[in-house]
XYZ file of C-alpha atoms in Angstrom:
776
model
C 126.662 120.003 125.320
C 128.380 117.031 126.942
C 127.355 116.936 130.646
C 130.210 116.352 132.966
C 128.596 113.078 134.273
C 128.873 111.761 130.906
C 132.724 112.126 131.199
C 133.346 110.369 134.319
C 134.180 107.064 132.654
C 137.073 108.652 130.526
C 138.452 110.093 133.686
C 138.059 106.995 135.439
C 140.147 104.997 132.433
C 142.876 107.344 132.085
C 143.918 107.843 135.581
C 143.684 104.043 135.846
C 145.983 103.468 132.580
C 148.171 106.158 134.412
C 148.029 103.550 137.610
C 148.673 100.617 135.585
C 151.711 102.113 134.464
C 153.111 102.850 137.441
C 152.288 98.857 138.550
C 154.180 97.722 135.632
C 156.880 99.934 136.419
C 157.425 98.752 139.717
C 159.453 95.586 140.438
C 157.595 92.610 141.837
C 156.846 93.275 145.715
C 154.076 94.316 148.233
C 153.801 97.462 146.519
C 153.357 96.406 143.198
C 150.822 93.727 144.454
C 149.013 96.327 146.528
C 148.606 98.827 143.614
C 147.344 95.758 141.637
C 144.796 95.003 144.306
C 143.798 98.888 144.571
C 142.725 98.881 140.671
C 140.870 95.585 141.043
C 139.116 97.437 143.762
C 138.529 100.343 141.786
C 136.463 98.252 139.140
C 134.071 97.039 141.836
C 133.645 100.484 143.232
C 133.237 101.904 139.677
C 130.531 99.518 138.571
C 128.474 100.382 142.107
C 128.657 104.109 141.330
C 127.697 103.466 137.816
C 124.373 101.576 138.786
C 123.590 104.171 141.312
C 124.490 107.170 138.605
C 122.382 105.139 135.583
C 120.128 103.518 137.196
C 120.141 100.287 134.705
C 117.333 97.955 133.475
C 118.992 95.089 134.738
C 120.490 96.131 137.833
C 120.903 92.365 139.517
C 123.137 91.830 136.076
C 125.979 94.564 137.213
C 125.828 93.438 140.989
C 126.496 89.815 139.757
C 129.464 91.022 137.957
C 130.496 93.314 140.523
C 130.764 90.483 142.758
C 132.510 88.098 140.987
C 135.320 90.764 140.075
C 134.599 91.441 144.069
C 135.689 87.754 144.204
C 138.741 88.001 142.442
C 140.089 90.950 144.152
C 139.681 88.892 147.546
C 141.868 86.607 145.867
C 144.413 88.659 145.407
C 144.154 89.935 148.824
C 144.750 86.005 149.998
C 147.418 85.843 147.830
C 149.254 88.839 148.718
C 149.026 87.410 152.231
C 150.172 84.515 151.179
C 153.390 85.550 149.424
C 154.260 88.797 151.446
C 153.281 87.847 154.950
C 153.079 84.510 155.599
C 155.825 83.442 152.912
C 154.489 80.728 151.523
C 152.654 79.857 148.049
C 150.101 77.029 148.512
C 148.044 75.416 146.095
C 145.278 74.846 146.135
C 144.162 77.636 148.775
C 141.543 79.951 149.855
C 142.608 82.540 147.181
C 141.583 79.979 144.627
C 138.429 79.583 146.220
C 137.932 83.112 145.471
C 138.868 82.908 142.195
C 136.756 80.258 141.124
C 133.973 81.811 142.997
C 134.332 84.810 140.313
C 133.497 82.745 137.276
C 130.071 81.513 138.022
C 129.047 85.085 139.218
C 130.335 86.614 136.205
C 128.525 84.016 134.102
C 125.421 84.610 135.902
C 125.865 88.513 135.351
C 126.242 87.944 131.775
C 122.984 85.552 131.781
C 120.947 88.161 133.428
C 121.977 91.030 131.496
C 120.818 89.624 128.124
C 118.363 87.212 128.771
C 115.502 89.052 128.628
C 116.472 90.755 125.201
C 117.749 87.163 123.580
C 114.540 85.069 125.082
C 113.556 82.513 122.531
C 115.184 84.535 120.049
C 118.548 83.795 117.671
C 118.964 80.096 117.654
C 121.796 80.339 115.219
C 123.775 82.423 118.003
C 123.433 79.670 120.491
C 124.325 77.042 117.941
C 127.617 79.165 116.709
C 128.636 79.867 120.468
C 128.369 75.907 120.986
C 130.398 75.201 118.227
C 133.106 77.913 119.190
C 133.080 76.336 122.705
C 132.895 72.528 121.674
C 136.263 73.683 119.293
C 137.800 75.642 122.396
C 137.293 72.993 124.728
C 139.162 70.501 122.707
C 142.398 72.516 122.583
C 141.993 73.184 126.232
C 141.436 69.201 127.018
C 144.304 68.803 125.217
C 146.824 71.853 126.313
C 145.672 72.271 129.618
C 142.753 69.931 131.123
C 144.319 66.440 130.476
C 147.637 67.224 131.660
C 146.331 68.053 134.694
C 144.224 66.023 135.299
C 146.302 62.927 134.459
C 149.226 64.551 136.723
C 150.161 61.779 139.201
C 152.047 64.309 141.170
C 148.633 65.824 142.422
C 145.982 64.620 144.777
C 142.362 64.917 143.546
C 141.435 68.297 145.187
C 144.944 69.967 142.932
C 143.519 67.980 139.991
C 140.159 69.635 139.969
C 141.170 72.790 141.014
C 143.553 72.720 137.951
C 140.825 71.990 135.484
C 138.338 74.377 136.899
C 140.149 77.287 135.570
C 140.287 76.221 132.024
C 136.676 74.942 131.963
C 135.529 78.379 133.700
C 137.155 80.164 130.645
C 135.052 78.126 128.297
C 131.703 78.625 129.666
C 132.683 82.712 129.472
C 134.112 82.323 126.460
C 130.768 80.632 124.880
C 128.482 82.784 126.627
C 130.601 86.170 124.980
C 130.441 84.386 121.520
C 126.742 83.890 122.267
C 126.074 87.787 122.903
C 128.533 88.611 119.929
C 126.877 86.300 117.466
C 123.026 87.465 118.521
C 121.589 90.813 117.214
C 122.229 93.043 120.359
C 122.309 96.472 119.859
C 125.874 97.604 120.326
C 126.381 100.092 122.996
C 129.492 101.401 124.179
C 128.793 99.894 127.366
C 128.492 96.732 126.127
C 131.814 96.854 123.572
C 133.769 97.921 126.766
C 132.491 94.904 128.893
C 132.890 92.347 125.988
C 136.614 93.491 125.488
C 137.058 93.276 129.403
C 135.779 89.839 129.231
C 138.280 88.864 126.545
C 141.225 90.344 127.802
C 140.873 88.383 131.377
C 140.372 85.248 129.172
C 143.520 85.753 127.272
C 145.442 86.731 130.497
C 143.700 83.567 132.449
C 144.402 81.225 129.245
C 148.448 82.756 129.022
C 148.926 82.171 132.999
C 147.958 78.554 132.557
C 150.446 78.432 130.024
C 153.243 79.104 132.137
C 153.394 75.750 133.157
C 154.655 74.871 129.348
C 156.221 77.178 127.676
C 159.228 79.195 129.785
C 159.235 82.420 128.083
C 155.768 83.206 129.540
C 156.814 81.790 132.746
C 159.749 84.054 132.632
C 157.516 87.452 131.835
C 154.283 86.470 133.920
C 154.507 89.601 135.559
C 153.395 91.577 132.431
C 150.489 89.671 132.651
C 149.205 92.009 135.221
C 148.714 94.113 132.123
C 145.512 92.214 130.836
C 144.218 91.722 134.168
C 144.295 95.544 134.956
C 143.097 96.222 131.613
C 140.121 93.870 132.047
C 139.248 95.871 135.499
C 139.245 99.111 134.267
C 137.396 98.585 131.169
C 134.523 96.873 133.612
C 134.503 99.734 135.579
C 134.433 102.181 132.575
C 131.249 100.106 131.293
C 129.704 100.573 134.476
C 130.392 104.244 134.470
C 129.169 104.599 131.095
C 125.964 106.529 130.490
C 124.871 103.798 127.530
C 124.901 100.933 130.361
C 121.729 102.422 131.550
C 119.837 101.576 128.179
C 117.582 98.714 127.707
C 119.039 96.021 126.031
C 117.212 95.547 122.440
C 117.919 93.532 119.726
C 118.249 95.299 116.245
C 117.105 94.213 112.970
C 120.640 92.894 111.489
C 120.947 89.237 109.810
C 119.968 86.875 112.688
C 122.792 84.294 110.943
C 125.719 86.350 110.498
C 128.550 88.061 108.207
C 131.692 87.279 106.985
C 133.716 87.591 110.261
C 131.432 85.169 112.113
C 131.475 82.795 109.361
C 135.528 83.032 109.842
C 135.204 82.256 113.518
C 133.075 79.277 112.982
C 135.430 77.816 110.511
C 138.326 78.228 112.612
C 136.702 76.641 115.155
C 135.855 73.679 113.064
C 139.266 73.923 111.741
C 140.673 73.547 115.336
C 140.126 69.427 115.341
C 142.384 68.781 112.041
C 144.986 71.310 113.293
C 145.066 69.675 116.635
C 145.846 66.320 115.492
C 148.548 67.921 112.357
C 150.014 69.750 115.668
C 150.469 66.762 117.683
C 151.825 64.561 114.618
C 154.298 67.236 113.679
C 155.508 67.560 117.474
C 155.888 63.614 118.014
C 152.703 64.006 120.987
C 150.314 61.366 121.795
C 147.432 62.059 119.149
C 144.148 62.358 120.876
C 142.384 60.905 118.217
C 139.302 59.676 120.315
C 138.807 63.492 122.008
C 138.955 64.631 118.367
C 136.254 62.023 117.395
C 133.962 63.129 119.939
C 134.534 66.937 119.417
C 133.715 66.365 115.719
C 130.487 64.405 116.469
C 129.474 67.331 118.505
C 130.692 69.768 115.894
C 128.868 68.126 112.895
C 125.675 67.512 114.808
C 125.643 71.462 115.550
C 126.572 72.124 112.015
C 123.531 70.234 110.764
C 121.299 71.768 113.165
C 122.713 75.055 112.215
C 122.348 74.068 108.091
C 118.362 73.168 109.336
C 117.975 76.583 110.611
C 119.537 78.542 107.657
C 117.594 76.315 105.032
C 114.467 77.020 107.398
C 115.359 80.963 107.250
C 116.622 80.969 103.492
C 112.729 79.413 103.194
C 111.096 81.932 105.418
C 112.722 85.020 102.995
C 111.901 83.400 99.768
C 108.402 83.308 101.164
C 108.669 86.845 102.341
C 110.275 87.691 99.234
C 107.077 86.076 97.178
C 105.014 88.035 99.495
C 106.583 91.117 98.666
C 106.424 90.644 95.269
C 102.631 90.203 95.224
C 101.860 93.265 97.579
C 101.996 96.930 98.182
C 104.276 97.929 100.267
C 102.412 100.754 101.980
C 98.867 98.743 102.720
C 99.987 95.102 102.688
C 97.291 94.077 100.002
C 97.930 92.870 96.680
C 99.614 95.291 94.269
C 98.989 95.788 90.418
C 100.728 93.260 89.236
C 98.945 90.273 91.438
C 95.172 91.853 90.702
C 96.039 91.508 87.006
C 97.410 87.969 87.511
C 94.351 87.173 89.178
C 91.729 88.408 86.807
C 93.962 87.062 83.869
C 93.826 83.352 85.939
C 90.352 83.634 86.318
C 89.282 84.730 82.591
C 92.052 82.400 80.986
C 89.361 79.370 81.483
C 88.394 76.959 79.768
C 85.628 77.949 80.494
C 86.244 81.393 81.653
C 85.005 82.063 85.474
C 82.618 85.260 85.609
C 84.714 87.795 87.522
C 83.749 91.243 89.098
C 86.599 93.890 88.690
C 85.844 97.073 90.535
C 87.897 100.330 90.954
C 87.638 101.993 94.256
C 88.929 105.415 94.216
C 89.575 108.057 96.597
C 87.956 111.362 95.923
C 90.703 113.979 96.232
C 92.996 111.894 97.993
C 96.003 113.944 96.065
C 94.838 117.076 97.853
C 94.545 115.133 101.205
C 98.084 113.635 100.980
C 99.554 117.228 99.878
C 98.027 119.035 102.492
C 98.311 116.518 105.476
C 101.655 114.949 104.869
C 102.959 111.752 102.692
C 103.022 110.180 106.392
C 99.205 110.831 106.942
C 98.404 109.991 103.161
C 99.947 106.379 104.145
C 97.754 105.723 107.183
C 94.664 107.126 105.399
C 95.461 104.358 102.626
C 96.380 101.398 105.150
C 92.921 102.391 106.837
C 91.186 102.217 103.500
C 92.500 98.944 102.762
C 91.371 97.415 106.050
C 88.091 99.107 105.902
C 87.766 97.516 102.041
C 88.899 93.743 103.635
C 86.539 94.098 106.352
C 83.655 94.734 103.554
C 84.792 92.367 101.094
C 85.675 89.347 103.405
C 86.475 86.242 101.725
C 84.016 86.944 98.652
C 86.978 88.263 96.700
C 90.701 90.347 97.237
C 91.304 93.525 97.751
C 94.835 95.238 95.949
C 96.210 99.042 95.250
C 96.607 99.716 91.454
C 97.759 103.293 91.636
C 98.404 106.051 94.228
C 94.580 106.579 95.611
C 92.748 103.952 93.820
C 92.030 99.959 94.771
C 91.016 97.067 92.828
C 88.796 94.356 94.095
C 88.500 91.011 92.374
C 85.224 89.547 93.002
C 85.267 85.729 90.992
C 81.942 84.274 90.413
C 80.031 87.692 90.463
C 78.184 87.921 86.880
C 74.946 89.866 87.775
C 74.892 93.638 87.413
C 72.332 93.627 90.034
C 74.630 92.336 92.700
C 77.495 93.898 91.555
C 76.007 97.165 92.170
C 74.684 96.410 95.412
C 78.568 95.282 96.463
C 79.317 98.569 95.129
C 76.854 100.098 97.639
C 78.073 98.378 100.716
C 81.589 99.532 99.812
C 80.524 103.257 99.864
C 78.497 102.795 102.550
C 80.947 101.440 104.643
C 83.174 104.790 104.106
C 80.331 106.442 105.937
C 82.470 106.571 109.198
C 85.495 109.570 108.818
C 88.980 108.300 109.612
C 90.971 109.770 112.354
C 94.823 110.560 111.291
C 97.424 112.473 112.966
C 94.382 113.908 115.476
C 92.586 115.029 112.370
C 89.236 113.345 111.245
C 89.067 113.032 107.925
C 86.126 112.236 105.460
C 86.896 109.699 102.761
C 84.619 109.616 100.023
C 84.971 106.638 97.205
C 83.671 106.715 93.174
C 83.418 102.959 92.089
C 83.606 101.432 88.304
C 82.514 98.074 87.766
C 83.090 96.060 84.588
C 82.120 92.195 84.625
C 84.264 89.762 83.131
C 84.208 88.043 80.364
C 81.020 90.328 79.274
C 82.876 93.326 79.385
C 86.356 92.081 78.707
C 87.765 88.695 77.822
C 91.116 89.515 79.089
C 92.567 91.193 81.932
C 94.283 94.228 79.938
C 90.558 95.005 78.363
C 88.640 94.219 81.665
C 91.180 97.316 83.579
C 90.699 99.362 80.585
C 86.878 98.787 80.790
C 86.511 99.835 84.624
C 88.774 102.500 84.281
C 86.272 104.161 81.798
C 83.453 102.856 84.113
C 85.414 104.921 87.013
C 85.674 107.912 84.847
C 82.039 107.632 84.263
C 80.975 107.131 87.976
C 83.047 110.621 89.027
C 80.419 112.447 86.976
C 77.451 110.710 88.839
C 75.437 111.660 92.014
C 76.148 108.457 93.305
C 79.448 108.054 92.177
C 78.730 104.526 91.156
C 78.977 103.141 87.187
C 79.103 99.680 85.501
C 80.663 99.950 82.507
C 78.502 100.090 78.861
C 79.402 100.245 75.678
C 78.588 104.075 75.393
C 80.600 105.295 77.517
C 83.523 104.102 75.422
C 82.458 107.744 73.151
C 81.222 109.361 75.734
C 84.413 109.262 78.848
C 87.255 109.118 76.345
C 87.260 112.724 75.478
C 88.294 113.586 78.964
C 91.574 113.960 78.522
C 91.255 116.053 75.192
C 88.510 118.125 76.776
C 91.571 119.219 79.232
C 93.769 119.751 76.347
C 91.109 122.274 74.753
C 90.172 124.154 77.974
C 92.186 127.001 78.547
C 91.679 127.922 74.820
C 87.961 127.185 75.017
C 88.474 129.767 78.052
C 90.094 132.478 76.186
C 87.440 131.954 73.158
C 84.478 132.420 75.734
C 83.463 128.916 74.432
C 82.812 128.334 78.130
C 79.215 130.199 79.010
C 77.662 130.793 82.472
C 73.892 130.200 82.717
C 72.150 130.754 85.968
C 69.203 129.460 88.031
C 67.178 131.607 90.264
C 67.029 131.496 93.932
C 63.642 132.451 95.785
C 62.509 133.646 99.043
C 60.094 131.323 99.921
C 58.436 133.152 102.589
C 57.815 136.042 99.947
C 58.206 134.572 96.359
C 60.674 137.444 96.101
C 63.943 136.129 94.159
C 66.938 136.829 95.697
C 69.686 136.068 93.597
C 70.898 133.395 91.096
C 73.679 130.464 90.919
C 76.094 130.415 88.274
C 76.441 127.104 86.395
C 78.968 126.524 84.025
C 78.635 124.998 80.224
C 80.850 124.355 77.891
C 79.731 125.050 74.173
C 82.078 123.022 72.593
C 82.195 123.667 68.529
C 82.372 119.475 67.845
C 80.594 117.757 70.575
C 77.927 120.443 71.433
C 76.580 121.708 74.661
C 78.672 120.052 77.532
C 77.502 119.788 81.234
C 79.965 120.438 84.288
C 80.275 116.897 85.481
C 81.473 116.317 82.009
C 84.636 118.463 82.583
C 84.585 120.197 86.167
C 85.499 117.102 87.782
C 88.499 116.364 85.516
C 89.437 120.245 85.848
C 89.762 119.469 89.514
C 92.244 116.295 88.728
C 94.171 118.301 86.479
C 94.664 121.749 88.456
C 93.013 123.615 86.255
C 90.027 124.190 88.271
C 91.596 127.126 89.574
C 91.868 128.837 86.194
C 87.962 127.787 85.303
C 86.966 128.959 89.258
C 88.219 132.391 88.542
C 86.515 132.567 84.471
C 83.297 131.890 86.258
C 83.533 134.241 89.091
C 84.928 136.475 86.818
C 81.909 136.207 84.384
C 79.706 136.321 87.127
C 80.054 139.410 88.615
C 80.214 141.449 85.655
C 77.047 139.876 84.457
C 75.884 140.816 88.173
C 77.231 144.498 87.898
C 75.287 144.686 84.032
C 71.813 143.825 86.227
C 72.483 145.972 88.434
C 73.018 148.611 85.925
C 69.493 147.700 84.511
C 68.199 147.821 88.186
C 67.975 144.442 88.916
C 69.327 144.058 92.125
C 70.878 139.850 92.288
C 73.311 138.300 94.536
C 75.172 135.715 92.181
C 76.310 132.183 93.736
C 79.566 130.944 92.579
C 80.859 127.446 93.514
C 84.112 126.835 94.796
C 86.819 123.541 94.607
C 88.554 121.888 97.463
C 91.749 123.478 95.264
C 90.448 127.267 95.737
C 90.638 126.768 99.570
C 94.248 125.740 99.137
C 95.067 128.745 97.235
C 96.848 131.055 98.761
C 96.201 133.872 96.228
C 92.528 133.043 95.812
C 90.937 135.797 98.659
C 93.025 138.306 96.397
C 91.266 137.080 93.414
C 88.206 137.533 94.860
C 88.702 141.148 96.405
C 90.517 142.024 93.181
C 87.721 140.787 90.490
C 85.003 142.661 92.819
C 86.841 146.014 92.760
C 87.353 145.324 88.631
C 83.623 145.497 88.588
C 82.737 147.860 91.430
C 80.796 145.939 93.285
C 80.306 145.504 97.160
C 81.261 142.049 98.597
C 77.427 141.681 99.704
C 76.935 140.885 96.244
C 78.549 137.920 95.772
C 78.030 134.304 97.541
C 80.544 131.639 97.420
C 79.299 127.949 97.938
C 81.564 125.147 99.584
C 80.757 121.540 99.953
C 80.423 119.689 103.309
C 83.985 117.970 103.005
C 86.061 120.473 101.784
C 86.764 122.136 105.051
C 87.988 118.664 106.453
C 90.724 118.501 103.654
C 92.840 120.967 105.407
C 90.980 122.757 108.382
C 93.378 124.966 109.422
C 94.272 126.669 106.048
C 90.305 126.196 104.907
C 89.505 128.219 107.956
C 91.706 130.710 107.184
C 90.679 131.394 103.485
C 86.788 131.036 104.822
C 87.728 133.680 107.686
C 89.454 136.198 105.219
C 86.398 135.727 102.292
C 83.927 136.696 105.542
C 85.927 139.726 106.714
C 86.049 140.724 103.236
C 81.926 140.572 103.420
C 81.348 137.896 100.890
C 78.602 135.512 102.113
C 79.773 131.570 102.498
C 77.532 128.777 101.701
C 77.523 124.991 101.997
C 76.134 123.442 99.018
C 74.437 120.037 98.742
C 74.242 119.233 102.893
C 73.287 116.336 104.138
C 75.672 114.118 101.172
C 78.764 114.344 103.501
C 79.685 113.427 106.617
C 79.795 116.850 108.496
C 77.586 117.814 111.208
C 75.989 121.252 111.928
C 78.103 121.740 115.109
C 81.330 120.937 112.777
C 79.995 123.703 110.392
C 79.643 126.382 113.169
C 83.338 126.610 113.600
C 83.313 128.009 109.956
C 82.118 131.887 109.171
C 79.094 130.380 107.235
C 75.889 132.312 106.324
C 73.864 129.746 104.500
C 72.922 126.164 104.200
C 71.731 124.609 101.090
C 69.833 121.361 101.733
C 70.311 118.765 99.096
C 68.268 117.886 96.717
C 67.870 114.334 97.718
C 66.120 115.194 100.835
C 64.115 117.634 99.459
C 62.558 115.849 97.112
C 60.660 113.418 99.409
C 59.655 116.151 101.529
C 55.886 115.980 100.271
C 55.997 111.730 100.491
C 58.525 110.593 102.517
C 58.045 111.137 106.468
C 61.873 110.719 107.085
C 63.102 113.128 104.344
C 60.610 115.276 105.817
C 61.964 115.442 109.553
C 65.415 115.362 108.174
C 64.703 118.638 106.290
C 62.173 120.285 109.067
C 64.864 119.748 112.018
C 68.063 120.783 109.692
C 66.075 124.075 109.361
C 65.159 124.788 112.889
C 68.436 123.645 114.116
C 70.268 125.813 111.331
C 68.069 129.071 112.571
C 69.235 128.547 115.781
C 72.652 128.510 114.759
C 72.046 131.886 112.965
C 71.994 129.772 109.424
C 69.715 130.811 106.680
C 68.923 127.771 104.642
C 68.173 127.245 101.180
C 66.436 124.070 99.699
C 67.452 122.663 96.453
C 65.674 120.095 93.955
C 62.178 121.657 94.200
C 60.488 120.219 91.161
C 56.770 121.372 92.317
C 54.220 123.647 94.143
C 53.452 121.059 96.332
C 57.386 120.981 97.573
C 57.314 124.572 97.553
C 53.992 124.942 100.228
C 55.842 122.069 102.108
C 58.977 124.332 102.568
C 56.781 127.449 103.222
C 55.000 125.940 106.152
C 58.462 124.867 107.721
C 59.566 128.040 107.662
C 62.498 127.237 104.766
C 64.205 130.862 104.226
C 64.889 130.015 100.228
C 64.324 127.301 97.303
C 65.584 126.798 93.968
C 65.006 123.849 91.479
C 63.552 122.756 88.176
C 59.819 123.432 89.765
C 60.577 127.523 89.922
C 63.205 127.772 87.006
C 65.812 125.973 84.941
C 69.407 127.378 84.690
C 69.331 129.973 81.562
C 71.728 132.039 79.874
C 71.973 135.456 81.330
C 69.942 137.149 78.708
C 66.661 135.319 79.664
C 67.064 136.116 83.521
C 64.900 139.180 83.523
C 62.081 137.413 82.557
C 62.219 134.252 84.648
C 62.793 136.690 87.399
C 59.196 138.723 86.351
C 57.954 135.192 85.707
C 58.428 133.899 88.985
C 57.331 137.001 91.057
C 53.916 136.694 89.454
C 53.609 133.126 89.657
C 55.104 131.952 93.188
C 53.240 134.253 95.728
C 50.216 133.280 94.167
C 50.774 129.910 94.996
C 52.229 130.901 98.475
C 49.021 132.932 98.623
C 51.166 135.993 99.646
C 51.966 139.373 97.622
C 55.862 140.274 96.890
C 56.966 143.348 98.527
C 58.958 145.044 96.052
C 57.904 147.279 92.939
C 57.997 145.076 89.348
C 61.139 145.097 87.570
C 61.789 147.663 84.806
C 60.342 146.139 81.657
C 60.880 149.319 79.372
C 63.880 148.178 77.734
C 65.936 144.527 77.500
C 67.972 143.510 80.204
C 71.718 143.579 78.895
C 74.200 141.164 79.093
C 78.152 141.652 80.396
C 79.275 139.569 77.231
C 77.974 137.970 74.614
C 77.524 134.099 74.421
C 80.304 132.523 72.681
C 82.651 135.214 72.535
C 84.834 137.376 75.097
C-alpha cells in the first residue's frame, strides 16, 4: 500500500500547476510577479523538505541546487523591486548577479549528484557531451554571444553579463547530456530533475531570443510557464521518495543507442547548417568559428571512434572467451577441451597427453535436493579447487553437468597419472559450505593417456569415459583405461535395460554374509548382498550394476526387491528356529523417497516379522545430501523399530559428533582400517579410538574385513561388538547359511577361548529357503 508520504510530490506538483495557471491568467503586474516569486520559493522549500524526509546519499548536491534556485528567486525579488517599487529597469543590476550566481551552484549540484557514480566510468558519455556542447556553443556564439560582445553600445560589464547567460546555459546543457548519455539508473526523481533543467534552459534561450525575434518579445510573459514548470519539477524531484536512492550505474550499453546517435548527428550537422542558414539569409558567414568548432568536433569524434573500436575489441575478446568457457564455472567448455586434446595429438609428432575425467558422485541428487542455485555454487567451488590442484600443469574444463575434464600435456606415465589423480581425490577431503549447509563431495576419476589409448580427441574421450565407468566400481574410485574394459564395462546400458526383467524372472539373487558377536562367537545376523545370475555374462557382482542402477533411478526397485527377498528368507529361517537379523544396504535415493518408510512397514507386515529383525545400512555421506529429509526418514524408521547403522565408516568425511544427531544404533568400520589392526599401529589406533568413542555415544561397532584369526583376536581385545569378513565366512546363498552358522559357532569360540552361550541350532532337517535361486 502506498504511504501518504510517497504522494507528497504529486500534491505539490498538482497545486503548483493550479497556482501557475492563475499566474499565467493574471495580467502583468505586481500580483503576478509576487505569485511567480512564491512559486520559485516553493521549490527551494520543497527541496529542503525532501532532503529532510528522504535522507539522500548525496545531500550536498541537493543543497547546492536549492541554493542555485534560491539565487534565482532572489534575483526575481530584486527585479520585482526594481520594476514595481523603484520603477527602473537596469541592466546589468544586482538581480543579474543573483541570476548568474545560480548557474555555478546548479552546475556544482549536478556534478556532486553524479560524481561518485560516474567517477572513472564511461568516457564515451563525456566525449558525447563535449560534442553536443561544442555544436551548441557554435550556435550560441553566432546568435547571441558574438553580437552581444561586439555591440558598441554596451560597456564591458554589460557585454560580459550578456554573454554570461548563454555560457551558463552551455555548461548546464553539457552536464545534462553527460548524465543522459551515462548508464545511470533512471529514477523518477532523476527524470523530473532532468526535465526541470531542460525547461529552464529552453526558457532562457527563448528569452535571449526576444532581442532578435519580435514575436517572442511580444509574448514574453508566456515564458513564465517554462521557468515556473521547471521550479515545480525541481521541488517534485526533491519530494519524490526515489531521490534518497543511491545513484547507480546500470549494465546498459555504454556507447548508446539510436537516440544518442541521432543527438550526436544533429550536433555535428549544426556546423554546416549554421553556414547554410547564414548564406540563405544573406548574413556574414562565420567560417573561422565553424572551422574551429569542426576541428574540435573531429578530434572528439576521433577519440570517440578510438574508444568504440577498443570497446568492440573488448567485446570480441569477451565473446571469444564465452565461446571457450563454461558460463557457470568459468572453466573451459567441452568444445575447447576437445580442441586442446586434438591440437596436442595432431602433431607431428603427437604430444603425449593425459585426459582425466572427474565426475562428482551423486551430483544429480545434490542438485535436486539443494536446488539449482546451490548446485551451481558447488560446481564453481569444485572448479576452483580443481584449478588449484592442477595449477600450471594443465587446464580444467567442464564437460557435462557434474563432470570435469582435465588436460595435462606431456604426461604419459601411468604411475605419474595415478599420483596426479590421487592428488585430486585428496583435495576433496574438505567439504564445501553451500547455503549454510556443509556438503561433502566425492569424485570418481577416469584416466586415458594419448596417443597410447587413443590417437584422436574423440577416441581418447571414449576411452576416458570407459575408464570412468570402471572407476565407479572400484573402492579407490580411480581407473586408467585398459583394453579389457571395453568388454567389461560397455554392458552397463544394456544391463540397465534388462534389470527390471531380471528382477521379475528372479535372476537377481541375494547372498548373505554372517555377522559374529566377537565376545561370544555367536552369529547375530547376516548382511544381504545382491548378485545377478545373468544368462549370458554369468554371475555379475553388485559393483558392476548397482552404481548404474543408482544413476538411472532403478535403485528404488532393486532395493525394495532385495528387502522383500531378505525378509522372506529371515521369516523362513525363524520358522526353522534360526533367529537371525538381516541387514540391507540403502541408496541415497531411498532416503529421498517419501514412500520408503511405508514400503518397509508393508514388507515387515507382509512377512509377519517384528521390525527388530531388520537392520538398514547407510553410508556416511548419504545423510549429508539432504540433512533435513534424511533425518525425517531415518527418524521414522527408528520409530518403526528398525535398527540403523552406518556402513564403511571412515571412508567419508563425517564425524561421530555429526552422526550422533542421527538415530543410529550401529557403526560398521571400513575394512581398509580393520585389515591393518595387527600390523599397522595407526590403523589399530583409529579402530580402538572409534570403538571407545562409539561406546560412549551408545553405538555398537561392527568391524568389516576380518580376514584372519589374529585380526579377530585384536578386535576382541579392543572389545569390539561384532565382526564380519572372509576370515569368518564368505557371502553364500540362503541354503548354505545354516551350515555356515553351525561351523562358525563351533570354531570361533575355540579361537577366542570361550563358550557359546546358546544351544546348537536344530540340524534334524535341512533349513528351508524362502525362494528358489533362479526363480520367483
